[in-house]
Amino acid sequence: MRNAAVSAVTLICFVAATLAPAAQAGIISTESYVQQAQADVQRERVSELMQREDVRERMLAMGVDPANVEARLAALSDAEVAELANHMEDMPAGAGVIDALLIVFLVFVILDIAGVTDVFPFINAAD
């Protein structure tokens, strides 16, 4: 009886081992690997941009929930993420900095005209 139980358990194990799916391996081309790696990098860049505090504040000001943005980014295809990343590269870098410098310059000009400061010698203060 004991030998029959051991034989039955052994038979069940062999049958179970043959039912397990075999691992499938295939060769991928270098081109497809590079494309996938580029897509991963672009997706990461877009995600990092969306994590910036100034971008989040702007989205909230526009009424967009940041949690919704993450879900929508995850749903984008690789081609859509690539297009978005390419548009990011086309945008002027530091546009916010230029705007801030222009505002500071205008404030100093107005203060010079009002006679509060004397930063620019070419501006005559109003007396």
mmCIF file with all atom_site columns, N, CA and C in Angstrom, residues 28-75:
data_model
loop_
_atom_site.group_PDB
_atom_site.id
_atom_site.type_symbol
_atom_site.label_atom_id
_atom_site.label_alt_id
_atom_site.label_comp_id
_atom_site.label_asym_id
_atom_site.label_entity_id
_atom_site.label_seq_id
_atom_site.pdbx_PDB_ins_code
_atom_site.Cartn_x
_atom_site.Cartn_y
_atom_site.Cartn_z
_atom_site.occupancy
_atom_site.B_iso_or_equiv
_atom_site.pdbx_formal_charge
_atom_site.auth_seq_id
_atom_site.auth_comp_id
_atom_site.auth_asym_id
_atom_site.auth_atom_id
_atom_site.pdbx_PDB_model_num
ATOM 1   N N  . ILE A 1 28 ? 15.515 39.369 -29.761 1.00 0.00 ? 28 ILE A N  1
ATOM 2   C CA . ILE A 1 28 ? 15.008 40.683 -30.120 1.00 0.00 ? 28 ILE A CA 1
ATOM 3   C C  . ILE A 1 28 ? 16.108 41.424 -30.871 1.00 0.00 ? 28 ILE A C  1
ATOM 4   N N  . SER A 1 29 ? 15.682 42.265 -31.771 1.00 0.00 ? 29 SER A N  1
ATOM 5   C CA . SER A 1 29 ? 16.672 43.000 -32.547 1.00 0.00 ? 29 SER A CA 1
ATOM 6   C C  . SER A 1 29 ? 17.191 44.179 -31.736 1.00 0.00 ? 29 SER A C  1
ATOM 7   N N  . THR A 1 30 ? 18.359 44.631 -32.104 1.00 0.00 ? 30 THR A N  1
ATOM 8   C CA . THR A 1 30 ? 18.951 45.791 -31.446 1.00 0.00 ? 30 THR A CA 1
ATOM 9   C C  . THR A 1 30 ? 18.068 47.016 -31.652 1.00 0.00 ? 30 THR A C  1
ATOM 10  N N  . GLU A 1 31 ? 17.496 47.133 -32.832 1.00 0.00 ? 31 GLU A N  1
ATOM 11  C CA . GLU A 1 31 ? 16.648 48.283 -33.140 1.00 0.00 ? 31 GLU A CA 1
ATOM 12  C C  . GLU A 1 31 ? 15.435 48.342 -32.215 1.00 0.00 ? 31 GLU A C  1
ATOM 13  N N  . SER A 1 32 ? 14.773 47.198 -32.011 1.00 0.00 ? 32 SER A N  1
ATOM 14  C CA . SER A 1 32 ? 13.598 47.203 -31.140 1.00 0.00 ? 32 SER A CA 1
ATOM 15  C C  . SER A 1 32 ? 13.997 47.476 -29.690 1.00 0.00 ? 32 SER A C  1
ATOM 16  N N  . TYR A 1 33 ? 15.154 46.984 -29.270 1.00 0.00 ? 33 TYR A N  1
ATOM 17  C CA . TYR A 1 33 ? 15.634 47.256 -27.914 1.00 0.00 ? 33 TYR A CA 1
ATOM 18  C C  . TYR A 1 33 ? 15.931 48.738 -27.733 1.00 0.00 ? 33 TYR A C  1
ATOM 19  N N  . VAL A 1 34 ? 16.577 49.360 -28.708 1.00 0.00 ? 34 VAL A N  1
ATOM 20  C CA . VAL A 1 34 ? 16.907 50.786 -28.630 1.00 0.00 ? 34 VAL A CA 1
ATOM 21  C C  . VAL A 1 34 ? 15.626 51.622 -28.634 1.00 0.00 ? 34 VAL A C  1
ATOM 22  N N  . GLN A 1 35 ? 14.660 51.251 -29.465 1.00 0.00 ? 35 GLN A N  1
ATOM 23  C CA . GLN A 1 35 ? 13.389 51.985 -29.493 1.00 0.00 ? 35 GLN A CA 1
ATOM 24  C C  . GLN A 1 35 ? 12.682 51.912 -28.151 1.00 0.00 ? 35 GLN A C  1
ATOM 25  N N  . GLN A 1 36 ? 12.687 50.734 -27.546 1.00 0.00 ? 36 GLN A N  1
ATOM 26  C CA . GLN A 1 36 ? 12.035 50.582 -26.242 1.00 0.00 ? 36 GLN A CA 1
ATOM 27  C C  . GLN A 1 36 ? 12.784 51.381 -25.177 1.00 0.00 ? 36 GLN A C  1
ATOM 28  N N  . ALA A 1 37 ? 14.111 51.384 -25.239 1.00 0.00 ? 37 ALA A N  1
ATOM 29  C CA . ALA A 1 37 ? 14.899 52.145 -24.272 1.00 0.00 ? 37 ALA A CA 1
ATOM 30  C C  . ALA A 1 37 ? 14.646 53.646 -24.427 1.00 0.00 ? 37 ALA A C  1
ATOM 31  N N  . GLN A 1 38 ? 14.548 54.121 -25.675 1.00 0.00 ? 38 GLN A N  1
ATOM 32  C CA . GLN A 1 38 ? 14.250 55.536 -25.911 1.00 0.00 ? 38 GLN A CA 1
ATOM 33  C C  . GLN A 1 38 ? 12.854 55.885 -25.402 1.00 0.00 ? 38 GLN A C  1
ATOM 34  N N  . ALA A 1 39 ? 11.909 55.019 -25.621 1.00 0.00 ? 39 ALA A N  1
ATOM 35  C CA . ALA A 1 39 ? 10.542 55.256 -25.146 1.00 0.00 ? 39 ALA A CA 1
ATOM 36  C C  . ALA A 1 39 ? 10.516 55.334 -23.623 1.00 0.00 ? 39 ALA A C  1
ATOM 37  N N  . ASP A 1 40 ? 11.288 54.469 -22.970 1.00 0.00 ? 40 ASP A N  1
ATOM 38  C CA . ASP A 1 40 ? 11.348 54.494 -21.509 1.00 0.00 ? 40 ASP A CA 1
ATOM 39  C C  . ASP A 1 40 ? 11.962 55.798 -21.005 1.00 0.00 ? 40 ASP A C  1
ATOM 40  N N  . VAL A 1 41 ? 13.022 56.260 -21.671 1.00 0.00 ? 41 VAL A N  1
ATOM 41  C CA . VAL A 1 41 ? 13.682 57.513 -21.279 1.00 0.00 ? 41 VAL A CA 1
ATOM 42  C C  . VAL A 1 41 ? 12.736 58.691 -21.484 1.00 0.00 ? 41 VAL A C  1
ATOM 43  N N  . GLN A 1 42 ? 12.044 58.720 -22.613 1.00 0.00 ? 42 GLN A N  1
ATOM 44  C CA . GLN A 1 42 ? 11.109 59.818 -22.888 1.00 0.00 ? 42 GLN A CA 1
ATOM 45  C C  . GLN A 1 42 ? 9.956  59.826 -21.890 1.00 0.00 ? 42 GLN A C  1
ATOM 46  N N  . ARG A 1 43 ? 9.454  58.651 -21.570 1.00 0.00 ? 43 ARG A N  1
ATOM 47  C CA . ARG A 1 43 ? 8.362  58.559 -20.592 1.00 0.00 ? 43 ARG A CA 1
ATOM 48  C C  . ARG A 1 43 ? 8.839  59.066 -19.230 1.00 0.00 ? 43 ARG A C  1
ATOM 49  N N  . GLU A 1 44 ? 10.060 58.741 -18.867 1.00 0.00 ? 44 GLU A N  1
ATOM 50  C CA . GLU A 1 44 ? 10.624 59.198 -17.593 1.00 0.00 ? 44 GLU A CA 1
ATOM 51  C C  . GLU A 1 44 ? 10.795 60.715 -17.584 1.00 0.00 ? 44 GLU A C  1
ATOM 52  N N  . ARG A 1 45 ? 11.255 61.292 -18.708 1.00 0.00 ? 45 ARG A N  1
ATOM 53  C CA . ARG A 1 45 ? 11.431 62.749 -18.800 1.00 0.00 ? 45 ARG A CA 1
ATOM 54  C C  . ARG A 1 45 ? 10.110 63.478 -18.648 1.00 0.00 ? 45 ARG A C  1
ATOM 55  N N  . VAL A 1 46 ? 9.083  62.985 -19.309 1.00 0.00 ? 46 VAL A N  1
ATOM 56  C CA . VAL A 1 46 ? 7.759  63.613 -19.225 1.00 0.00 ? 46 VAL A CA 1
ATOM 57  C C  . VAL A 1 46 ? 7.221  63.483 -17.799 1.00 0.00 ? 46 VAL A C  1
ATOM 58  N N  . SER A 1 47 ? 7.412  62.323 -17.200 1.00 0.00 ? 47 SER A N  1
ATOM 59  C CA . SER A 1 47 ? 6.947  62.115 -15.833 1.00 0.00 ? 47 SER A CA 1
ATOM 60  C C  . SER A 1 47 ? 7.673  63.044 -14.862 1.00 0.00 ? 47 SER A C  1
ATOM 61  N N  . GLU A 1 48 ? 8.988  63.212 -15.049 1.00 0.00 ? 48 GLU A N  1
ATOM 62  C CA . GLU A 1 48 ? 9.749  64.127 -14.191 1.00 0.00 ? 48 GLU A CA 1
ATOM 63  C C  . GLU A 1 48 ? 9.266  65.561 -14.355 1.00 0.00 ? 48 GLU A C  1
ATOM 64  N N  . LEU A 1 49 ? 8.939  65.956 -15.569 1.00 0.00 ? 49 LEU A N  1
ATOM 65  C CA . LEU A 1 49 ? 8.425  67.301 -15.802 1.00 0.00 ? 49 LEU A CA 1
ATOM 66  C C  . LEU A 1 49 ? 7.108  67.498 -15.057 1.00 0.00 ? 49 LEU A C  1
ATOM 67  N N  . MET A 1 50 ? 6.254  66.504 -15.089 1.00 0.00 ? 50 MET A N  1
ATOM 68  C CA . MET A 1 50 ? 4.961  66.621 -14.431 1.00 0.00 ? 50 MET A CA 1
ATOM 69  C C  . MET A 1 50 ? 5.093  66.620 -12.907 1.00 0.00 ? 50 MET A C  1
ATOM 70  N N  . GLN A 1 51 ? 6.224  66.154 -12.391 1.00 0.00 ? 51 GLN A N  1
ATOM 71  C CA . GLN A 1 51 ? 6.447  66.135 -10.948 1.00 0.00 ? 51 GLN A CA 1
ATOM 72  C C  . GLN A 1 51 ? 6.948  67.479 -10.412 1.00 0.00 ? 51 GLN A C  1
ATOM 73  N N  . ARG A 1 52 ? 7.397  68.370 -11.307 1.00 0.00 ? 52 ARG A N  1
ATOM 74  C CA . ARG A 1 52 ? 7.914  69.662 -10.857 1.00 0.00 ? 52 ARG A CA 1
ATOM 75  C C  . ARG A 1 52 ? 6.808  70.464 -10.190 1.00 0.00 ? 52 ARG A C  1
ATOM 76  N N  . GLU A 1 53 ? 7.182  71.204 -9.147  1.00 0.00 ? 53 GLU A N  1
ATOM 77  C CA . GLU A 1 53 ? 6.206  71.951 -8.364  1.00 0.00 ? 53 GLU A CA 1
ATOM 78  C C  . GLU A 1 53 ? 5.525  73.047 -9.184  1.00 0.00 ? 53 GLU A C  1
ATOM 79  N N  . ASP A 1 54 ? 6.295  73.755 -10.022 1.00 0.00 ? 54 ASP A N  1
ATOM 80  C CA . ASP A 1 54 ? 5.693  74.829 -10.811 1.00 0.00 ? 54 ASP A CA 1
ATOM 81  C C  . ASP A 1 54 ? 4.691  74.284 -11.827 1.00 0.00 ? 54 ASP A C  1
ATOM 82  N N  . VAL A 1 55 ? 4.975  73.121 -12.373 1.00 0.00 ? 55 VAL A N  1
ATOM 83  C CA . VAL A 1 55 ? 4.043  72.506 -13.329 1.00 0.00 ? 55 VAL A CA 1
ATOM 84  C C  . VAL A 1 55 ? 2.778  72.068 -12.607 1.00 0.00 ? 55 VAL A C  1
ATOM 85  N N  . ARG A 1 56 ? 2.929  71.486 -11.428 1.00 0.00 ? 56 ARG A N  1
ATOM 86  C CA . ARG A 1 56 ? 1.769  71.055 -10.644 1.00 0.00 ? 56 ARG A CA 1
ATOM 87  C C  . ARG A 1 56 ? 0.893  72.252 -10.258 1.00 0.00 ? 56 ARG A C  1
ATOM 88  N N  . GLU A 1 57 ? 1.533  73.352 -9.864  1.00 0.00 ? 57 GLU A N  1
ATOM 89  C CA . GLU A 1 57 ? 0.768  74.555 -9.515  1.00 0.00 ? 57 GLU A CA 1
ATOM 90  C C  . GLU A 1 57 ? -0.005 75.065 -10.722 1.00 0.00 ? 57 GLU A C  1
ATOM 91  N N  . ARG A 1 58 ? 0.635  75.040 -11.875 1.00 0.00 ? 58 ARG A N  1
ATOM 92  C CA . ARG A 1 58 ? -0.027 75.511 -13.103 1.00 0.00 ? 58 ARG A CA 1
ATOM 93  C C  . ARG A 1 58 ? -1.207 74.600 -13.464 1.00 0.00 ? 58 ARG A C  1
ATOM 94  N N  . MET A 1 59 ? -1.019 73.291 -13.292 1.00 0.00 ? 59 MET A N  1
ATOM 95  C CA . MET A 1 59 ? -2.111 72.363 -13.582 1.00 0.00 ? 59 MET A CA 1
ATOM 96  C C  . MET A 1 59 ? -3.281 72.603 -12.630 1.00 0.00 ? 59 MET A C  1
ATOM 97  N N  . LEU A 1 60 ? -2.980 72.821 -11.349 1.00 0.00 ? 60 LEU A N  1
ATOM 98  C CA . LEU A 1 60 ? -4.049 73.082 -10.387 1.00 0.00 ? 60 LEU A CA 1
ATOM 99  C C  . LEU A 1 60 ? -4.771 74.388 -10.720 1.00 0.00 ? 60 LEU A C  1
ATOM 100 N N  . ALA A 1 61 ? -4.007 75.401 -11.165 1.00 0.00 ? 61 ALA A N  1
ATOM 101 C CA . ALA A 1 61 ? -4.622 76.672 -11.545 1.00 0.00 ? 61 ALA A CA 1
ATOM 102 C C  . ALA A 1 61 ? -5.551 76.490 -12.748 1.00 0.00 ? 61 ALA A C  1
ATOM 103 N N  . MET A 1 62 ? -5.233 75.534 -13.604 1.00 0.00 ? 62 MET A N  1
ATOM 104 C CA . MET A 1 62 ? -6.062 75.269 -14.779 1.00 0.00 ? 62 MET A CA 1
ATOM 105 C C  . MET A 1 62 ? -7.199 74.291 -14.462 1.00 0.00 ? 62 MET A C  1
ATOM 106 N N  . GLY A 1 63 ? -7.255 73.808 -13.193 1.00 0.00 ? 63 GLY A N  1
ATOM 107 C CA . GLY A 1 63 ? -8.322 72.900 -12.791 1.00 0.00 ? 63 GLY A CA 1
ATOM 108 C C  . GLY A 1 63 ? -8.057 71.444 -13.120 1.00 0.00 ? 63 GLY A C  1
ATOM 109 N N  . VAL A 1 64 ? -6.784 71.078 -13.293 1.00 0.00 ? 64 VAL A N  1
ATOM 110 C CA . VAL A 1 64 ? -6.424 69.695 -13.621 1.00 0.00 ? 64 VAL A CA 1
ATOM 111 C C  . VAL A 1 64 ? -5.899 69.019 -12.365 1.00 0.00 ? 64 VAL A C  1
ATOM 112 N N  . ASP A 1 65 ? -6.441 67.851 -12.062 1.00 0.00 ? 65 ASP A N  1
ATOM 113 C CA . ASP A 1 65 ? -6.001 67.088 -10.902 1.00 0.00 ? 65 ASP A CA 1
ATOM 114 C C  . ASP A 1 65 ? -4.693 66.367 -11.240 1.00 0.00 ? 65 ASP A C  1
ATOM 115 N N  . PRO A 1 66 ? -3.598 66.618 -10.478 1.00 0.00 ? 66 PRO A N  1
ATOM 116 C CA . PRO A 1 66 ? -2.317 65.954 -10.773 1.00 0.00 ? 66 PRO A CA 1
ATOM 117 C C  . PRO A 1 66 ? -2.388 64.430 -10.748 1.00 0.00 ? 66 PRO A C  1
ATOM 118 N N  . ALA A 1 67 ? -3.243 63.862 -9.920  1.00 0.00 ? 67 ALA A N  1
ATOM 119 C CA . ALA A 1 67 ? -3.388 62.399 -9.896  1.00 0.00 ? 67 ALA A CA 1
ATOM 120 C C  . ALA A 1 67 ? -3.966 61.899 -11.214 1.00 0.00 ? 67 ALA A C  1
ATOM 121 N N  . ASN A 1 68 ? -4.841 62.677 -11.806 1.00 0.00 ? 68 ASN A N  1
ATOM 122 C CA . ASN A 1 68 ? -5.405 62.346 -13.111 1.00 0.00 ? 68 ASN A CA 1
ATOM 123 C C  . ASN A 1 68 ? -4.338 62.359 -14.192 1.00 0.00 ? 68 ASN A C  1
ATOM 124 N N  . VAL A 1 69 ? -3.396 63.288 -14.073 1.00 0.00 ? 69 VAL A N  1
ATOM 125 C CA . VAL A 1 69 ? -2.329 63.418 -15.071 1.00 0.00 ? 69 VAL A CA 1
ATOM 126 C C  . VAL A 1 69 ? -1.474 62.157 -15.089 1.00 0.00 ? 69 VAL A C  1
ATOM 127 N N  . GLU A 1 70 ? -1.147 61.631 -13.910 1.00 0.00 ? 70 GLU A N  1
ATOM 128 C CA . GLU A 1 70 ? -0.331 60.415 -13.848 1.00 0.00 ? 70 GLU A CA 1
ATOM 129 C C  . GLU A 1 70 ? -1.028 59.251 -14.541 1.00 0.00 ? 70 GLU A C  1
ATOM 130 N N  . ALA A 1 71 ? -2.313 59.117 -14.314 1.00 0.00 ? 71 ALA A N  1
ATOM 131 C CA . ALA A 1 71 ? -3.062 58.029 -14.949 1.00 0.00 ? 71 ALA A CA 1
ATOM 132 C C  . ALA A 1 71 ? -3.112 58.207 -16.460 1.00 0.00 ? 71 ALA A C  1
ATOM 133 N N  . ARG A 1 72 ? -3.270 59.447 -16.908 1.00 0.00 ? 72 ARG A N  1
ATOM 134 C CA . ARG A 1 72 ? -3.326 59.691 -18.349 1.00 0.00 ? 72 ARG A CA 1
ATOM 135 C C  . ARG A 1 72 ? -1.964 59.478 -18.997 1.00 0.00 ? 72 ARG A C  1
ATOM 136 N N  . LEU A 1 73 ? -0.897 59.859 -18.305 1.00 0.00 ? 73 LEU A N  1
ATOM 137 C CA . LEU A 1 73 ? 0.443  59.617 -18.852 1.00 0.00 ? 73 LEU A CA 1
ATOM 138 C C  . LEU A 1 73 ? 0.720  58.132 -18.991 1.00 0.00 ? 73 LEU A C  1
ATOM 139 N N  . ALA A 1 74 ? 0.276  57.366 -18.022 1.00 0.00 ? 74 ALA A N  1
ATOM 140 C CA . ALA A 1 74 ? 0.483  55.916 -18.085 1.00 0.00 ? 74 ALA A CA 1
ATOM 141 C C  . ALA A 1 74 ? -0.285 55.295 -19.248 1.00 0.00 ? 74 ALA A C  1
ATOM 142 N N  . ALA A 1 75 ? -1.393 55.916 -19.634 1.00 0.00 ? 75 ALA A N  1
ATOM 143 C CA . ALA A 1 75 ? -2.220 55.377 -20.718 1.00 0.00 ? 75 ALA A CA 1
ATOM 144 C C  . ALA A 1 75 ? -1.726 55.784 -22.108 1.00 0.00 ? 75 ALA A C  1
#
